XYZ file of N, CA, C and O in Angstrom:
336
model
N -17.073 -4.275 -3.634
C -16.248 -3.091 -3.665
C -14.795 -3.494 -3.955
O -14.266 -4.410 -3.351
N -14.176 -2.821 -4.877
C -12.818 -3.155 -5.306
C -11.772 -2.488 -4.417
O -12.034 -1.472 -3.777
N -10.580 -3.060 -4.382
C -9.457 -2.433 -3.682
C -9.174 -1.072 -4.290
O -9.320 -0.877 -5.495
N -8.721 -0.135 -3.474
C -8.402 1.206 -3.962
C -7.193 1.222 -4.892
O -7.109 2.063 -5.767
N -6.246 0.335 -4.671
C -4.972 0.347 -5.404
C -4.324 1.730 -5.275
O -4.174 2.473 -6.231
N -3.970 2.067 -4.048
C -3.378 3.382 -3.768
C -2.091 3.574 -4.554
O -1.356 2.620 -4.795
N -1.806 4.819 -4.942
C -0.735 5.085 -5.904
C 0.681 5.240 -5.357
O 1.609 5.427 -6.125
N 0.848 5.163 -4.019
C 2.188 5.405 -3.479
C 2.406 4.652 -2.172
O 1.469 4.226 -1.515
N 3.678 4.550 -1.809
C 4.071 3.961 -0.530
C 3.855 5.006 0.559
O 4.305 6.147 0.419
N 3.177 4.625 1.630
C 2.926 5.557 2.724
C 4.196 5.939 3.469
O 4.214 6.947 4.172
N 5.260 5.154 3.342
C 6.523 5.457 4.031
C 7.430 6.370 3.213
O 7.813 7.433 3.672
N 7.776 5.942 2.014
C 8.791 6.643 1.227
C 8.221 7.427 0.047
O 8.971 8.089 -0.670
N 6.922 7.350 -0.176
C 6.217 8.041 -1.263
C 6.592 7.548 -2.661
O 6.329 8.202 -3.650
N 7.200 6.376 -2.753
C 7.514 5.778 -4.051
C 6.225 5.525 -4.815
O 5.229 5.096 -4.251
N 6.226 5.819 -6.109
C 5.067 5.532 -6.948
C 4.843 4.023 -7.013
O 5.799 3.258 -7.162
N 3.580 3.623 -6.898
C 3.207 2.207 -6.970
C 2.092 2.033 -7.988
O 0.909 2.022 -7.636
N 2.452 1.918 -9.265
C 1.430 1.702 -10.290
C 0.632 0.426 -9.987
O 1.100 -0.438 -9.237
N -0.559 0.304 -10.533
C -1.411 -0.861 -10.240
C -0.730 -2.210 -10.473
O -1.058 -3.177 -9.803
N 0.231 -2.267 -11.381
C 0.892 -3.542 -11.678
C 2.123 -3.795 -10.805
O 2.784 -4.823 -10.922
N 2.444 -2.879 -9.896
C 3.647 -3.023 -9.075
C 3.413 -3.966 -7.897
O 2.286 -4.146 -7.440
N 4.493 -4.547 -7.375
C 4.380 -5.482 -6.249
C 4.276 -4.750 -4.912
O 5.191 -4.762 -4.103
N 3.158 -4.086 -4.668
C 2.936 -3.373 -3.418
C 2.475 -4.337 -2.329
O 2.014 -5.437 -2.609
N 2.567 -3.883 -1.089
C 2.132 -4.666 0.060
C 1.024 -3.885 0.769
O 1.107 -2.659 0.891
N -0.018 -4.599 1.235
C -1.146 -3.952 1.911
C -1.532 -4.737 3.168
O -1.234 -5.919 3.297
N -2.243 -4.036 4.073
C -2.847 -4.706 5.230
C -4.349 -4.836 4.942
O -4.819 -4.425 3.881
N -5.103 -5.327 5.901
C -6.535 -5.514 5.670
C -7.296 -4.197 5.576
O -8.438 -4.172 5.124
N -6.662 -3.075 5.969
C -7.281 -1.755 5.839
C -6.794 -1.028 4.592
O -7.083 0.149 4.404
N -6.023 -1.713 3.753
C -5.476 -1.192 2.502
C -4.375 -0.151 2.691
O -4.058 0.591 1.767
N -3.787 -0.058 3.893
C -2.585 0.758 4.039
C -1.598 0.151 3.050
O -1.511 -1.072 2.917
N -0.865 0.984 2.334
C -0.087 0.507 1.190
C 1.374 0.915 1.305
O 1.683 2.066 1.596
N 2.268 -0.038 1.052
C 3.707 0.175 1.171
C 4.436 -0.522 0.042
O 3.978 -1.542 -0.463
N 5.595 0.021 -0.331
C 6.420 -0.659 -1.334
C 7.031 -1.899 -0.671
O 7.088 -2.008 0.557
N 7.468 -2.824 -1.482
C 8.031 -4.073 -0.968
C 9.269 -3.810 -0.114
O 9.474 -4.486 0.900
N 10.099 -2.827 -0.486
C 11.311 -2.526 0.281
C 10.977 -2.057 1.687
O 11.519 -2.565 2.667
N 10.096 -1.059 1.812
C 9.715 -0.549 3.139
C 9.017 -1.637 3.956
O 9.274 -1.788 5.151
N 8.125 -2.401 3.309
C 7.384 -3.446 4.017
C 8.318 -4.492 4.615
O 8.121 -4.924 5.751
N 9.356 -4.875 3.872
C 10.225 -5.936 4.370
C 11.341 -5.421 5.274
O 11.662 -6.059 6.270
N 11.917 -4.276 4.974
C 13.052 -3.808 5.772
C 12.621 -2.967 6.962
O 12.821 -3.353 8.104
N 11.999 -1.842 6.722
C 11.617 -0.924 7.796
C 10.518 -1.495 8.681
O 10.563 -1.362 9.901
N 9.531 -2.132 8.072
C 8.333 -2.544 8.798
C 8.291 -4.018 9.187
O 7.390 -4.432 9.918
N 9.214 -4.809 8.694
C 9.281 -6.241 9.010
C 7.948 -6.955 8.792
O 7.571 -7.846 9.545
N 7.195 -6.526 7.751
C 5.956 -7.212 7.387
C 4.750 -6.882 8.237
O 3.712 -7.533 8.115
N 4.852 -5.852 9.090
C 3.751 -5.473 9.973
C 3.347 -4.027 9.684
O 4.185 -3.127 9.641
N 2.049 -3.779 9.526
C 1.543 -2.436 9.252
C 1.796 -1.527 10.456
O 1.402 -1.882 11.574
N 2.416 -0.361 10.251
C 2.674 0.543 11.370
C 1.413 1.257 11.854
O 1.407 1.844 12.930
N 0.338 1.188 11.083
C -0.900 1.858 11.453
C -1.805 0.996 12.326
O -2.384 1.475 13.290
N -1.936 -0.279 11.963
C -2.883 -1.138 12.681
C -2.248 -2.365 13.326
O -2.905 -3.062 14.085
N -0.993 -2.652 12.986
C -0.339 -3.826 13.542
C -0.655 -5.100 12.787
O -0.228 -6.184 13.177
N -1.403 -4.978 11.679
C -1.768 -6.151 10.881
C -0.654 -6.602 9.954
O 0.319 -5.885 9.703
N -0.804 -7.793 9.431
C 0.153 -8.384 8.500
C 0.095 -7.677 7.152
O -0.980 -7.356 6.650
N 1.253 -7.430 6.567
C 1.324 -6.886 5.209
C 1.470 -8.043 4.236
O 2.328 -8.907 4.406
N 0.606 -8.075 3.235
C 0.614 -9.121 2.218
C 0.672 -8.467 0.843
O 0.349 -7.291 0.680
N 1.043 -9.251 -0.153
C 1.147 -8.719 -1.507
C -0.225 -8.260 -2.011
O -1.208 -8.992 -1.905
N -0.246 -7.050 -2.556
C -1.480 -6.517 -3.146
C -1.723 -7.228 -4.476
O -0.814 -7.376 -5.290
N -2.943 -7.685 -4.726
C -3.206 -8.351 -5.997
C -3.085 -7.385 -7.177
O -3.268 -6.177 -7.022
N -2.774 -7.936 -8.321
C -2.668 -7.164 -9.563
C -4.046 -7.154 -10.219
O -4.656 -8.213 -10.413
N -4.532 -5.971 -10.552
C -5.808 -5.868 -11.272
C -5.508 -5.954 -12.768
O -4.694 -5.184 -13.278
N -6.150 -6.852 -13.497
C -5.906 -6.969 -14.932
C -6.149 -5.634 -15.643
O -7.086 -4.898 -15.301
N -5.322 -5.330 -16.610
C -5.401 -4.059 -17.340
C -6.799 -3.814 -17.904
O -7.296 -2.693 -17.877
N -7.447 -4.848 -18.396
C -8.785 -4.689 -18.970
C -9.796 -4.228 -17.910
O -10.759 -3.532 -18.236
N -9.578 -4.581 -16.661
C -10.489 -4.188 -15.577
C -10.175 -2.795 -15.045
O -11.029 -2.156 -14.432
N -8.952 -2.306 -15.254
C -8.577 -0.972 -14.781
C -9.381 0.133 -15.455
O -9.639 1.171 -14.851
N -9.788 -0.071 -16.692
C -10.558 0.944 -17.403
C -11.883 1.224 -16.694
O -12.278 2.376 -16.536
N -12.538 0.176 -16.237
C -13.829 0.331 -15.572
C -13.667 0.568 -14.064
O -14.508 1.191 -13.432
N -12.589 0.067 -13.487
C -12.315 0.185 -12.054
C -10.900 0.723 -11.862
O -9.986 -0.018 -11.499
N -10.687 2.024 -12.109
C -9.330 2.580 -12.057
C -8.752 2.619 -10.647
O -9.477 2.606 -9.652
N -7.431 2.676 -10.591
C -6.720 2.802 -9.321
C -6.971 4.183 -8.735
O -7.286 5.136 -9.442
N -6.817 4.294 -7.442
C -6.971 5.573 -6.748
C -5.848 6.529 -7.155
O -4.745 6.100 -7.513
N -6.111 7.809 -7.086
C -5.082 8.820 -7.334
C -4.759 9.586 -6.054
O -3.883 10.444 -6.046
N -5.454 9.256 -4.953
C -5.236 9.938 -3.673
C -3.976 9.394 -3.001
O -3.903 8.222 -2.649
N -2.993 10.267 -2.811
C -1.736 9.873 -2.190
C -1.846 10.016 -0.677
O -2.360 11.003 -0.172
N -1.357 9.008 0.039
C -1.331 9.023 1.495
C 0.126 8.851 1.914
O 0.805 7.943 1.438
N 0.602 9.740 2.786
C 1.997 9.694 3.223
C 2.045 9.973 4.713
O 1.429 10.921 5.196
N 2.769 9.148 5.444
C 2.938 9.364 6.876
C 3.932 10.510 7.063
O 5.118 10.353 6.813
N 3.446 11.652 7.489
C 4.282 12.851 7.625
C 5.458 12.623 8.563
O 6.552 13.157 8.341
N 5.257 11.814 9.598
C 6.325 11.547 10.569
C 7.248 10.413 10.123
O 8.174 10.045 10.841
N 7.003 9.869 8.954
C 7.798 8.743 8.467
C 7.310 7.439 9.101
O 6.430 7.438 9.947
N 7.877 6.354 8.674
C 7.449 5.044 9.168
C 8.416 4.506 10.198
O 9.619 4.563 10.021
N 7.840 3.974 11.233
C 8.575 3.270 12.267
C 7.916 1.904 12.399
O 6.727 1.765 12.133
N 8.655 0.905 12.815
C 8.034 -0.402 13.014
C 6.835 -0.294 13.954
O 6.816 0.536 14.860
N 5.826 -1.106 13.708
C 4.581 -1.059 14.477
C 4.811 -1.391 15.940
O 5.581 -2.278 16.283
N 4.091 -0.676 16.783
C 4.056 -0.983 18.214
C 2.647 -1.396 18.604
O 2.374 -1.652 19.754
N 1.762 -1.430 17.588
C 0.379 -1.838 17.843
C 0.326 -3.328 18.118
O 1.104 -4.099 17.576
N -0.575 -3.709 18.964
C -0.692 -5.140 19.288
C -2.019 -5.672 18.793
O -2.949 -5.008 18.611
């Protein structure tokens, strides 16, 4: 099963095309690099897991395995994780 490659940052709703340097946790929560490093200090606010760089899917593979179009946004905004 391929990564969803979600289309936006869950914090600021910035568009994150498949080739962008997005950050994800092991549950595929997705954030832009700015929110991940500044607001979240590298920790997912949903699960408390580490945020790592999302891999880039080669353009030739996107045709058969396209990125997700479902946008996810934290309505209350992002706060640093308190999950342990």
